[in-house]
Short mmCIF file of C-alpha atoms and ligand atoms in Angstrom, two decimals:
data_model
loop_
_atom_site.label_atom_id
_atom_site.label_comp_id
_atom_site.label_asym_id
_atom_site.label_seq_id
_atom_site.Cartn_x
_atom_site.Cartn_y
_atom_site.Cartn_z
CA MET A 1 32.59 -158.09 9.06
CA ASN A 2 29.11 -158.40 9.72
CA THR A 3 27.72 -157.93 13.24
CA ARG A 4 24.02 -156.55 11.84
CA ALA A 5 21.02 -158.36 14.17
CA ILE A 6 20.19 -161.41 11.40
CA HIS A 7 16.99 -162.59 9.89
CA LEU A 8 16.96 -166.63 11.42
CA PRO A 9 14.98 -169.40 9.60
CA HIS A 10 11.69 -170.19 11.60
CA ASP A 11 9.83 -172.98 9.47
CA ASP A 12 6.12 -173.45 10.39
CA HIS A 13 5.27 -176.55 12.71
CA ASP A 14 2.77 -178.25 9.94
CA CYS A 15 5.21 -179.58 7.25
CA GLY A 16 3.59 -183.34 6.98
CA TRP A 17 6.77 -185.52 5.68
CA TYR A 18 8.46 -183.98 9.10
CA ALA A 19 5.31 -185.47 10.85
CA ALA A 20 5.93 -188.27 9.18
CA LEU A 21 8.86 -188.64 10.51
CA PRO A 22 9.43 -191.23 14.04
CA PRO A 23 11.81 -188.69 16.25
CA PRO A 24 14.99 -187.52 15.53
CA ALA A 25 17.65 -188.55 17.13
CA ALA A 26 19.03 -185.79 20.10
CA THR A 27 20.79 -182.99 18.88
CA LYS A 28 23.97 -182.14 18.48
CA ARG A 29 24.12 -178.09 19.07
CA LEU A 30 27.05 -175.62 18.39
CA SER A 31 28.95 -175.23 22.15
CA GLY A 32 32.45 -173.78 22.92
CA LYS A 33 35.17 -172.81 20.53
CA GLN A 34 35.93 -175.33 17.56
CA GLN A 35 38.21 -175.88 14.52
CA ALA A 36 37.53 -176.82 11.74
CA ASP A 37 39.13 -177.27 8.46
CA TYR A 38 35.79 -176.52 7.08
CA ALA A 39 32.56 -175.05 7.57
CA VAL A 40 29.53 -175.42 5.68
CA ILE A 41 26.37 -173.71 7.04
CA GLY A 42 22.98 -174.60 5.91
CA ALA A 43 22.13 -178.46 6.34
CA GLY A 44 19.54 -178.86 3.11
CA PHE A 45 20.75 -180.54 -0.31
CA ALA A 46 23.47 -178.26 -1.49
CA GLY A 47 25.13 -178.09 2.44
CA LEU A 48 24.42 -181.88 2.83
CA ALA A 49 26.17 -182.97 -0.88
CA ALA A 50 29.05 -180.16 -0.05
CA ALA A 51 29.44 -181.50 3.57
CA ARG A 52 30.03 -184.79 2.11
CA ARG A 53 31.68 -184.11 -1.02
CA LEU A 54 34.74 -182.42 1.27
CA ALA A 55 34.78 -185.04 3.89
CA GLU A 56 35.15 -187.53 -0.11
CA GLN A 57 38.05 -185.52 -1.08
CA LYS A 58 39.92 -184.11 2.57
CA PRO A 59 39.69 -187.79 4.67
CA ASP A 60 41.56 -185.98 6.53
CA ALA A 61 39.84 -183.06 7.83
CA ARG A 62 37.52 -181.97 9.71
CA ILE A 63 33.95 -180.64 8.53
CA VAL A 64 31.74 -178.83 11.11
CA LEU A 65 27.93 -178.64 8.39
CA VAL A 66 25.89 -176.34 10.76
CA ASP A 67 22.03 -175.67 10.47
CA ALA A 68 19.56 -173.37 12.53
CA GLN A 69 16.84 -175.72 12.76
CA ARG A 70 16.60 -179.75 12.41
CA VAL A 71 17.72 -181.65 9.53
CA GLY A 72 14.67 -181.75 7.00
CA TYR A 73 12.86 -178.86 8.81
CA GLY A 74 13.96 -176.25 5.83
CA ALA A 75 13.21 -176.16 2.17
CA SER A 76 14.79 -179.84 1.82
CA GLY A 77 12.36 -181.24 3.29
CA ARG A 78 9.41 -179.61 2.80
CA ASN A 79 9.42 -179.46 -1.13
CA SER A 80 6.81 -182.19 -3.38
CA GLY A 81 9.50 -184.53 -3.12
CA PHE A 82 10.73 -184.00 -7.50
CA VAL A 83 13.95 -184.82 -8.14
CA ILE A 84 13.87 -183.26 -11.99
CA ASP A 85 16.07 -183.77 -14.50
CA LEU A 86 14.76 -181.49 -17.06
CA PRO A 87 16.05 -177.78 -16.85
CA HIS A 88 14.02 -175.69 -14.72
CA LYS A 89 10.90 -174.01 -17.41
CA MET A 90 12.61 -170.62 -17.94
CA ALA A 91 16.37 -172.51 -18.60
CA LEU A 92 14.45 -174.06 -21.26
CA GLU A 93 14.18 -171.30 -23.03
CA HIS A 94 17.63 -170.39 -23.46
CA PRO A 95 18.82 -169.96 -26.85
CA ASP A 96 21.96 -172.26 -26.82
CA PRO A 97 21.20 -176.05 -26.96
CA ALA A 98 24.62 -176.50 -25.65
CA HIS A 99 23.71 -174.91 -22.13
CA LYS A 100 21.10 -176.40 -22.09
CA GLN A 101 22.74 -180.43 -22.17
CA ARG A 102 24.98 -178.55 -19.57
CA LEU A 103 22.02 -178.18 -17.33
CA LEU A 104 20.52 -181.77 -18.04
CA GLY A 105 23.96 -183.55 -17.34
CA LEU A 106 24.53 -181.82 -14.00
CA ASN A 107 20.55 -183.02 -12.78
CA ARG A 108 21.68 -186.79 -14.27
CA ALA A 109 24.96 -186.42 -12.26
CA ALA A 110 22.66 -185.45 -9.07
CA ILE A 111 20.25 -188.04 -9.85
CA ALA A 112 22.92 -190.64 -9.88
CA GLN A 113 24.04 -189.69 -6.88
CA LEU A 114 21.33 -189.50 -4.88
CA GLN A 115 20.05 -192.96 -6.07
CA ARG A 116 23.43 -194.52 -5.53
CA LEU A 117 23.19 -193.08 -1.69
CA VAL A 118 19.39 -194.61 -0.85
CA THR A 119 20.84 -197.77 -2.42
CA GLN A 120 24.38 -197.71 -0.95
CA HIS A 121 22.54 -196.69 2.33
CA GLN A 122 19.35 -197.88 2.20
CA ILE A 123 17.03 -194.36 2.58
CA ASP A 124 13.77 -195.33 3.11
CA CYS A 125 12.43 -192.01 1.34
CA GLN A 126 10.05 -193.59 -0.71
CA TRP A 127 11.99 -193.62 -3.58
CA SER A 128 10.57 -194.19 -7.45
CA HIS A 129 12.11 -193.71 -10.57
CA ALA A 130 8.14 -192.48 -11.72
CA GLY A 131 8.93 -189.95 -14.19
CA LYS A 132 5.82 -187.38 -14.21
CA PHE A 133 3.36 -185.57 -16.16
CA GLN A 134 2.58 -181.93 -16.87
CA GLY A 135 -0.83 -181.70 -17.14
CA ALA A 136 -3.23 -179.30 -18.37
CA VAL A 137 -6.57 -178.57 -17.70
CA GLY A 138 -7.72 -175.39 -20.48
CA PRO A 139 -6.69 -173.88 -23.66
CA ARG A 140 -3.81 -171.56 -21.43
CA GLY A 141 -2.46 -174.84 -19.40
CA LEU A 142 -2.57 -176.83 -23.91
CA ALA A 143 -0.54 -173.59 -25.06
CA TYR A 144 1.79 -174.53 -22.67
CA LEU A 145 2.08 -177.56 -23.34
CA GLU A 146 2.66 -178.04 -27.08
CA HIS A 147 5.67 -175.23 -26.49
CA PHE A 148 6.59 -177.60 -23.44
CA GLU A 149 6.75 -180.67 -26.65
CA ARG A 150 8.49 -178.22 -28.77
CA LEU A 151 11.41 -177.31 -26.55
CA MET A 152 11.55 -181.52 -25.82
CA THR A 153 11.55 -182.00 -29.46
CA GLU A 154 14.61 -179.67 -29.77
CA LEU A 155 16.49 -181.17 -27.02
CA GLY A 156 15.97 -184.06 -28.23
CA GLU A 157 14.26 -185.58 -25.33
CA PRO A 158 11.36 -188.40 -25.12
CA PHE A 159 8.51 -187.74 -23.97
CA ARG A 160 5.08 -189.03 -24.63
CA SER A 161 1.54 -187.37 -24.67
CA VAL A 162 -1.45 -188.61 -22.64
CA ASP A 163 -4.87 -187.72 -23.50
CA ARG A 164 -7.79 -187.30 -20.87
CA ASP A 165 -8.55 -191.55 -20.35
CA GLU A 166 -5.66 -192.67 -19.99
CA LEU A 167 -4.29 -189.82 -17.56
CA ALA A 168 -7.17 -190.76 -15.72
CA LYS A 169 -7.01 -194.82 -15.59
CA VAL A 170 -3.69 -193.39 -13.43
CA ILE A 171 -4.81 -190.53 -11.28
CA GLY A 172 -8.37 -191.07 -11.25
CA THR A 173 -9.54 -187.39 -12.75
CA ARG A 174 -10.60 -186.92 -15.94
CA HIS A 175 -10.17 -182.91 -14.87
CA TYR A 176 -6.69 -182.62 -17.19
CA SER A 177 -7.38 -181.97 -20.93
CA ARG A 178 -4.16 -183.48 -21.16
CA ALA A 179 -0.73 -184.12 -20.18
CA VAL A 180 2.75 -185.06 -21.21
CA PHE A 181 4.60 -187.55 -19.52
CA THR A 182 8.47 -187.66 -19.37
CA PRO A 183 11.04 -190.35 -17.99
CA GLY A 184 13.67 -189.03 -16.43
CA CYS A 185 11.70 -187.55 -12.65
CA TYR A 186 12.57 -189.36 -9.76
CA LEU A 187 9.96 -189.02 -6.69
CA MET A 188 10.76 -189.27 -2.60
CA GLN A 189 10.06 -188.05 0.41
CA PRO A 190 11.95 -185.57 1.14
CA ALA A 191 11.76 -185.21 4.53
CA ALA A 192 13.07 -188.74 5.16
CA LEU A 193 15.84 -188.55 2.36
CA VAL A 194 17.51 -185.74 3.79
CA ARG A 195 17.46 -187.02 7.67
CA GLY A 196 18.47 -190.61 5.72
CA LEU A 197 21.58 -188.10 4.12
CA ALA A 198 22.79 -186.69 7.29
CA ASP A 199 22.71 -190.05 9.48
CA SER A 200 24.71 -191.12 6.58
CA LEU A 201 27.59 -188.75 6.76
CA PRO A 202 30.44 -189.79 6.47
CA ASN A 203 32.42 -189.33 9.77
CA ASN A 204 34.58 -186.41 9.83
CA VAL A 205 32.13 -184.03 9.60
CA GLU A 206 30.28 -183.15 12.64
CA LEU A 207 26.66 -182.11 12.88
CA LEU A 208 25.27 -179.69 14.32
CA GLU A 209 21.63 -178.65 14.59
CA GLN A 210 19.24 -176.00 16.12
CA SER A 211 22.95 -173.55 16.27
CA PRO A 212 21.91 -171.09 14.15
CA ILE A 213 24.73 -168.85 13.03
CA GLN A 214 24.09 -164.93 14.27
CA GLY A 215 27.47 -163.34 13.09
CA LEU A 216 30.50 -164.07 10.60
CA GLN A 217 33.72 -161.99 10.78
CA ARG A 218 37.10 -162.88 10.14
CA ASP A 219 39.86 -162.93 12.63
CA SER A 220 43.32 -161.18 12.09
CA LYS A 221 44.92 -164.59 11.03
CA GLY A 222 42.43 -164.73 8.01
CA GLN A 223 39.92 -166.77 9.73
CA TRP A 224 36.58 -166.71 9.16
CA VAL A 225 34.62 -166.83 12.53
CA LEU A 226 30.67 -168.50 13.14
CA GLN A 227 29.53 -167.11 15.85
CA GLY A 228 26.54 -169.22 16.88
CA ALA A 229 24.83 -168.22 20.42
CA ASP A 230 26.62 -170.55 23.07
CA GLY A 231 29.81 -171.60 20.67
CA GLN A 232 32.17 -170.57 17.59
CA ILE A 233 33.37 -172.29 14.78
CA ARG A 234 36.49 -170.64 13.41
CA THR A 235 37.87 -172.33 9.59
CA PRO A 236 39.75 -170.99 7.24
CA SER A 237 37.12 -172.67 4.24
CA LEU A 238 33.22 -171.10 4.85
CA LEU A 239 30.96 -173.15 2.73
CA LEU A 240 27.35 -171.59 2.19
CA GLY A 241 24.60 -173.29 1.48
CA THR A 242 21.45 -171.09 2.54
CA SER A 243 19.61 -170.44 -0.11
CA ILE A 244 18.13 -167.15 0.21
CA PHE A 245 19.42 -166.09 3.92
CA THR A 246 22.94 -165.71 2.34
CA GLN A 247 22.25 -162.74 1.86
CA GLU A 248 21.89 -162.13 5.68
CA PHE A 249 25.67 -162.55 6.02
CA GLY A 250 26.29 -160.04 3.33
CA TYR A 251 26.81 -161.77 -0.08
CA LEU A 252 24.25 -161.44 -2.72
CA ARG A 253 21.90 -158.55 -1.35
CA SER A 254 19.65 -157.18 -3.17
CA ARG A 255 19.51 -159.60 -6.00
CA LEU A 256 17.59 -162.75 -4.41
CA LEU A 257 13.89 -162.78 -4.22
CA PRO A 258 12.79 -164.87 -1.53
CA VAL A 259 9.46 -166.77 -2.37
CA MET A 260 7.25 -169.22 -0.77
CA THR A 261 5.00 -171.85 -1.87
CA PHE A 262 2.85 -174.13 -0.54
CA ALA A 263 1.06 -177.47 0.05
CA SER A 264 -1.96 -179.78 1.83
CA TRP A 265 -1.52 -183.70 2.30
CA THR A 266 -4.63 -185.81 2.75
CA ARG A 267 -4.75 -188.16 5.20
CA PRO A 268 -4.04 -191.58 4.08
CA LEU A 269 -7.00 -192.94 1.07
CA THR A 270 -8.31 -196.04 2.61
CA GLN A 271 -7.93 -198.89 -0.18
CA ALA A 272 -12.33 -198.67 -1.37
CA GLU A 273 -11.33 -194.50 -0.95
CA MET A 274 -8.33 -195.74 -3.85
CA ASP A 275 -10.52 -198.17 -5.48
CA SER A 276 -13.63 -195.97 -5.72
CA ILE A 277 -11.94 -192.85 -7.89
CA GLY A 278 -9.01 -195.51 -9.64
CA ILE A 279 -6.31 -193.73 -8.56
CA GLN A 280 -3.03 -195.18 -8.81
CA LEU A 281 0.12 -194.83 -6.36
CA ASP A 282 3.14 -192.88 -6.79
CA TRP A 283 2.73 -190.64 -9.22
CA GLY A 284 3.57 -186.62 -9.82
CA LEU A 285 2.01 -184.17 -11.73
CA THR A 286 3.41 -180.83 -12.31
CA PRO A 287 1.48 -177.90 -14.04
CA ALA A 288 1.69 -177.03 -18.03
CA ASP A 289 1.49 -173.60 -16.53
CA HIS A 290 3.85 -172.46 -13.79
CA ALA A 291 0.93 -170.82 -11.69
CA GLY A 292 -0.97 -174.18 -11.46
CA THR A 293 -1.02 -176.69 -9.15
CA THR A 294 1.09 -179.97 -9.13
CA VAL A 295 -0.64 -182.80 -7.89
CA ARG A 296 0.57 -185.93 -5.96
CA MET A 297 -0.01 -189.29 -4.59
CA THR A 298 2.44 -190.92 -2.31
CA GLN A 299 3.29 -194.63 -1.88
CA ASP A 300 1.31 -194.38 1.59
CA ARG A 301 -1.47 -193.47 -0.17
CA ARG A 302 -1.52 -189.50 0.42
CA LEU A 303 -2.56 -186.54 -2.11
CA ILE A 304 -0.85 -183.58 -1.61
CA ILE A 305 -1.54 -180.30 -3.38
CA ARG A 306 0.77 -177.52 -3.78
CA ASN A 307 0.42 -173.90 -5.78
CA THR A 308 0.31 -170.62 -4.41
CA TYR A 309 3.18 -168.37 -4.67
CA LYS A 310 4.19 -165.45 -2.19
CA HIS A 311 7.01 -162.43 -2.12
CA VAL A 312 7.93 -162.59 1.37
CA PRO A 313 10.84 -159.95 2.87
CA ARG A 314 10.45 -161.02 6.11
CA TYR A 315 11.62 -164.70 4.97
CA GLY A 316 13.04 -165.50 8.29
CA LYS A 317 9.35 -165.46 9.19
CA SER A 318 6.34 -168.44 8.69
CA VAL A 319 2.98 -167.12 7.65
CA SER A 320 0.08 -166.45 10.24
CA ASP A 321 -2.09 -168.95 10.52
CA SER A 322 -4.87 -166.94 9.44
CA THR A 323 -3.08 -166.65 6.00
CA ARG A 324 -2.02 -170.58 5.92
CA GLN A 325 -5.72 -171.23 6.84
CA GLU A 326 -6.83 -169.10 3.91
CA ILE A 327 -4.28 -171.44 1.37
CA ARG A 328 -5.36 -174.48 2.74
CA GLU A 329 -8.99 -173.34 2.11
CA GLY A 330 -7.43 -173.05 -1.47
CA HIS A 331 -5.94 -175.96 -1.49
CA ARG A 332 -9.02 -177.51 -0.85
CA THR A 333 -11.01 -175.77 -3.13
CA ALA A 334 -7.73 -177.50 -6.26
CA LEU A 335 -8.72 -180.63 -3.91
CA LEU A 336 -12.16 -181.06 -5.48
CA ALA A 337 -11.75 -179.68 -8.04
CA ARG A 338 -10.08 -182.81 -9.30
CA TYR A 339 -11.64 -185.13 -6.70
CA PRO A 340 -15.17 -183.90 -5.46
CA GLN A 341 -15.48 -187.96 -4.38
CA LEU A 342 -13.03 -187.26 -1.76
CA ALA A 343 -15.19 -184.11 0.07
CA ASN A 344 -15.02 -186.34 3.12
CA VAL A 345 -11.41 -186.62 3.48
CA PRO A 346 -9.41 -184.17 5.56
CA PHE A 347 -6.20 -182.22 5.03
CA THR A 348 -3.79 -183.25 7.53
CA HIS A 349 -0.91 -180.41 7.27
CA THR A 350 -0.81 -177.25 5.51
CA TRP A 351 2.75 -175.81 5.00
CA GLY A 352 5.16 -173.48 3.13
CA GLY A 353 8.55 -172.83 2.72
CA VAL A 354 10.73 -170.65 1.63
CA TYR A 355 13.51 -170.39 -1.27
CA ALA A 356 15.30 -167.38 -3.62
CA ILE A 357 14.76 -166.72 -7.29
CA SER A 358 16.21 -164.68 -9.38
CA ARG A 359 14.80 -161.71 -11.72
CA ASN A 360 16.92 -162.90 -14.67
CA PHE A 361 16.51 -166.48 -13.38
CA THR A 362 20.59 -167.19 -13.14
CA ASN A 363 22.61 -169.08 -10.53
CA PHE A 364 25.27 -168.23 -8.37
CA PHE A 365 27.47 -171.09 -7.99
CA GLY A 366 31.20 -169.76 -7.06
CA GLU A 367 33.77 -167.62 -4.58
CA LEU A 368 31.89 -164.67 -2.77
CA GLU A 369 35.51 -163.86 -1.62
CA THR A 370 38.67 -165.35 -0.21
CA GLY A 371 37.59 -168.33 1.31
CA VAL A 372 34.11 -167.47 1.11
CA TYR A 373 31.72 -169.87 -1.11
CA ALA A 374 28.15 -170.04 -2.24
CA THR A 375 25.33 -172.18 -3.98
CA ALA A 376 22.40 -169.99 -3.56
CA CYS A 377 19.39 -169.80 -5.79
CA ASP A 378 18.00 -172.52 -7.54
CA ASN A 379 14.88 -171.15 -8.88
CA GLY A 380 12.58 -173.22 -6.56
CA VAL A 381 13.69 -176.37 -8.18
CA GLY A 382 16.47 -177.54 -5.72
CA ALA A 383 16.61 -180.75 -4.96
CA ALA A 384 18.92 -181.97 -7.88
CA TRP A 385 20.88 -178.15 -8.03
CA GLY A 386 21.05 -178.39 -4.58
CA THR A 387 22.72 -181.94 -4.25
CA ILE A 388 25.05 -181.22 -7.58
CA SER A 389 26.28 -177.58 -6.78
CA GLY A 390 27.00 -178.56 -3.44
CA THR A 391 29.12 -181.65 -4.33
CA LEU A 392 30.68 -178.90 -6.79
CA LEU A 393 31.18 -176.41 -4.90
CA ALA A 394 33.14 -178.74 -2.72
CA GLU A 395 35.49 -180.22 -5.01
CA MET A 396 35.74 -175.84 -6.38
CA ALA A 397 37.08 -175.24 -2.59
CA VAL A 398 39.28 -177.94 -2.22
CA GLY A 399 40.71 -177.25 -5.74
CA SER A 400 39.86 -179.90 -7.78
CA ASP A 401 38.50 -179.92 -10.88
CA SER A 402 36.32 -182.37 -13.88
CA LYS A 403 34.61 -181.56 -16.31
CA HIS A 404 30.77 -181.02 -14.78
CA LEU A 405 32.65 -178.25 -12.93
CA GLN A 406 33.73 -176.57 -15.52
CA ASP A 407 30.29 -177.21 -16.92
CA ILE A 408 28.43 -175.25 -13.42
CA LYS A 409 30.79 -173.08 -14.05
CA SER A 410 29.70 -171.73 -17.70
CA VAL A 411 26.15 -172.18 -16.53
CA THR A 412 25.36 -170.24 -13.30
CA GLY A 413 26.33 -166.57 -13.02
CA MET A 414 25.47 -163.34 -11.08
CA PRO A 415 21.79 -162.40 -10.37
CA SER A 416 20.43 -159.19 -11.49
CA ARG A 417 20.18 -156.39 -8.75
CA ASN A 418 16.24 -155.73 -7.34
CA PRO A 419 14.92 -152.49 -8.17
CA PRO A 420 14.77 -150.81 -4.38
CA GLU A 421 12.18 -151.46 -1.97
CA PRO A 422 8.67 -150.42 -2.52
CA PHE A 423 8.91 -150.65 -6.03
CA LEU A 424 10.58 -154.36 -6.12
CA GLY A 425 7.73 -155.32 -3.52
CA LEU A 426 4.77 -153.93 -5.80
CA GLY A 427 6.39 -155.10 -8.71
CA VAL A 428 6.72 -158.89 -7.48
CA ARG A 429 3.27 -158.81 -6.13
CA THR A 430 1.66 -157.45 -9.32
CA ARG A 431 3.58 -159.92 -11.00
CA ILE A 432 2.32 -163.38 -8.32
CA ARG A 433 -0.67 -161.89 -8.48
CA MET A 434 -1.95 -161.53 -12.77
CA ALA A 435 -0.11 -164.88 -13.20
CA ALA A 436 -2.49 -166.24 -10.24
CA TRP A 437 -5.67 -164.50 -11.72
CA ASN A 438 -4.50 -165.68 -15.62
CA SER A 439 -3.40 -169.46 -14.51
CA ARG A 440 -7.05 -169.67 -12.15
CA SER A 441 -8.39 -172.30 -14.69
CA GLU A 442 -5.17 -174.27 -14.36
CA LEU A 443 -5.79 -173.81 -10.77
C1 FAD B 1 6.41 -176.40 -0.84
C2 FAD B 1 7.36 -176.21 -1.98
C3 FAD B 1 7.56 -177.38 -2.97
C4 FAD B 1 9.14 -177.36 -3.84
N1 FAD B 1 8.27 -178.48 -4.64
C5 FAD B 1 10.04 -178.73 -4.96
C6 FAD B 1 9.69 -179.89 -5.98
O1 FAD B 1 9.66 -180.78 -5.85
N2 FAD B 1 11.52 -180.23 -6.32
C7 FAD B 1 11.94 -179.34 -5.79
O2 FAD B 1 13.54 -179.83 -6.91
N3 FAD B 1 12.15 -178.96 -5.54
C8 FAD B 1 11.00 -178.12 -5.16
N4 FAD B 1 11.08 -176.94 -4.10
C9 FAD B 1 12.56 -176.13 -3.66
C10 FAD B 1 13.65 -176.98 -2.92
O3 FAD B 1 12.53 -177.10 -1.80
C11 FAD B 1 14.48 -175.65 -2.92
O4 FAD B 1 14.84 -175.15 -3.78
C12 FAD B 1 15.68 -176.74 -2.19
O5 FAD B 1 15.56 -177.22 -1.07
C13 FAD B 1 17.07 -175.52 -1.93
O6 FAD B 1 18.09 -176.39 -0.86
P1 FAD B 1 19.35 -175.39 -0.36
O7 FAD B 1 19.65 -176.86 0.23
O8 FAD B 1 20.14 -175.06 -1.57
O9 FAD B 1 18.51 -175.01 0.82
P2 FAD B 1 17.56 -175.21 1.76
O10 FAD B 1 16.93 -175.96 1.69
O11 FAD B 1 16.49 -173.90 1.98
O12 FAD B 1 18.73 -174.97 3.07
C14 FAD B 1 19.31 -174.54 3.54
C15 FAD B 1 19.33 -174.22 5.05
O13 FAD B 1 20.25 -173.17 5.66
C16 FAD B 1 19.76 -172.78 7.34
N5 FAD B 1 20.26 -171.81 7.61
C17 FAD B 1 20.21 -170.62 7.22
N6 FAD B 1 19.82 -169.78 7.81
C18 FAD B 1 20.68 -169.77 8.34
C19 FAD B 1 22.02 -169.64 9.48
N7 FAD B 1 22.37 -168.50 9.77
N8 FAD B 1 22.25 -170.47 10.84
C20 FAD B 1 22.15 -171.70 10.45
N9 FAD B 1 21.45 -171.95 9.11
C21 FAD B 1 21.29 -171.59 8.45
C22 FAD B 1 18.24 -173.57 7.00
O14 FAD B 1 17.48 -173.50 7.67
C23 FAD B 1 18.02 -174.76 5.70
O15 FAD B 1 17.94 -175.50 6.62
C24 FAD B 1 10.14 -176.96 -3.61
C25 FAD B 1 9.64 -175.65 -2.19
C26 FAD B 1 8.71 -175.55 -1.37
C27 FAD B 1 8.54 -174.62 -0.39
#
């Protein structure tokens, strides 16, 4: 039983992706006493996929999906919009090739699923099979790139080396020495995609927003009771798609690390500005050195800069305005290093988002105790992973089986335990600072 006060999500109000959407429909909040066959907490990629799959597998069941915020307001609506097929950088180092092939298969199943839903429901979210560049600025980045090429060769995955001149014709800057292009990545507008996914949920899913669950306990009949401010949901089967907030319900405590990263975007460039720097639409570049800068050009001509990591023990709060201002200035420096011609083009939004990593880079997936299932800890690449792990969590909860379910069980595990504070905070902050310092030429 968990009755203590819990940290709730409070994301900042300056997410460009969310601001670019039309105002959402009126909110439906949790009120009164409700009974559900299945309840899902968290309406990000994981929770949305879980609710959809539950509904497909159990068309006569009542499924309630509940989120503390509006759909699209959490990390799933504020990321950089890369839906990545390749295993996460750390997972690429895994010694077992079969492990990596399973991860690839799972991520690709997620992409196929999203592609199908975007087409079927005509979700207007800049969905695009653009592939992605991985860019190196100096010797450090180039060393990472060479290592990445070796790993891709071992994996038998296609890639293409792109030199400075060829890259500049697409991205409009000669800042990078070289890049590697991999074709399997898709790009999208994340807030638009998750809102579209929520709007197209099957009829037997009820979505309740702005309804933080503040307590979780089991009643005398063994059902879970999810307590909100103005109502409660009783259910025999609970699925958690709550990422780092899973700890707040008493699970995986001291095993997840809350990390924030940040993005800024410009106003839409004019056609004259696009022409003057010779830049194309709709591409994305991630840094060869993971502590570097991600850059994206959207279909509506905005440039996005994402960098900076912060360990945020108080993850229910956004960072202060002054910290956000400091981060925005760092984004400005990164923008002008690449596009000095855009000195007069302002950023219109700067935002952050929180996600969970684990010290052993292991994702959790499975049953936490009778009737409680969770997928948590995607190490920051959760668009594909959240989608497939949420889908398969639903399959596990209803007792069905599939090859993908077997695969996800074999590639996930228990995130390792963190050292106690203050050693944890000190260690993580030192590591992030060292990575930022070592990678400063790649920023
Ligand atoms: C700036 C940035 C850039 C990123 N770029 C990428 C990228 O390009 N590609 C990629 O794959 N990943 C990226 N990520 C990571 C990605 O956004 C996350 O991995 C992913 O969104 C996790 O999805 P999720 O559904 O597991 O969790 P979340 O999206 O975090 O969803 C959890 C939900 O739970 C809700 N919740 C929590 N507690 C409660 C409660 N008590 N009651 C009710 N609801 C609750 C929250 O409001 C939230 O909506 C990025 C992240 C950031 C911040």
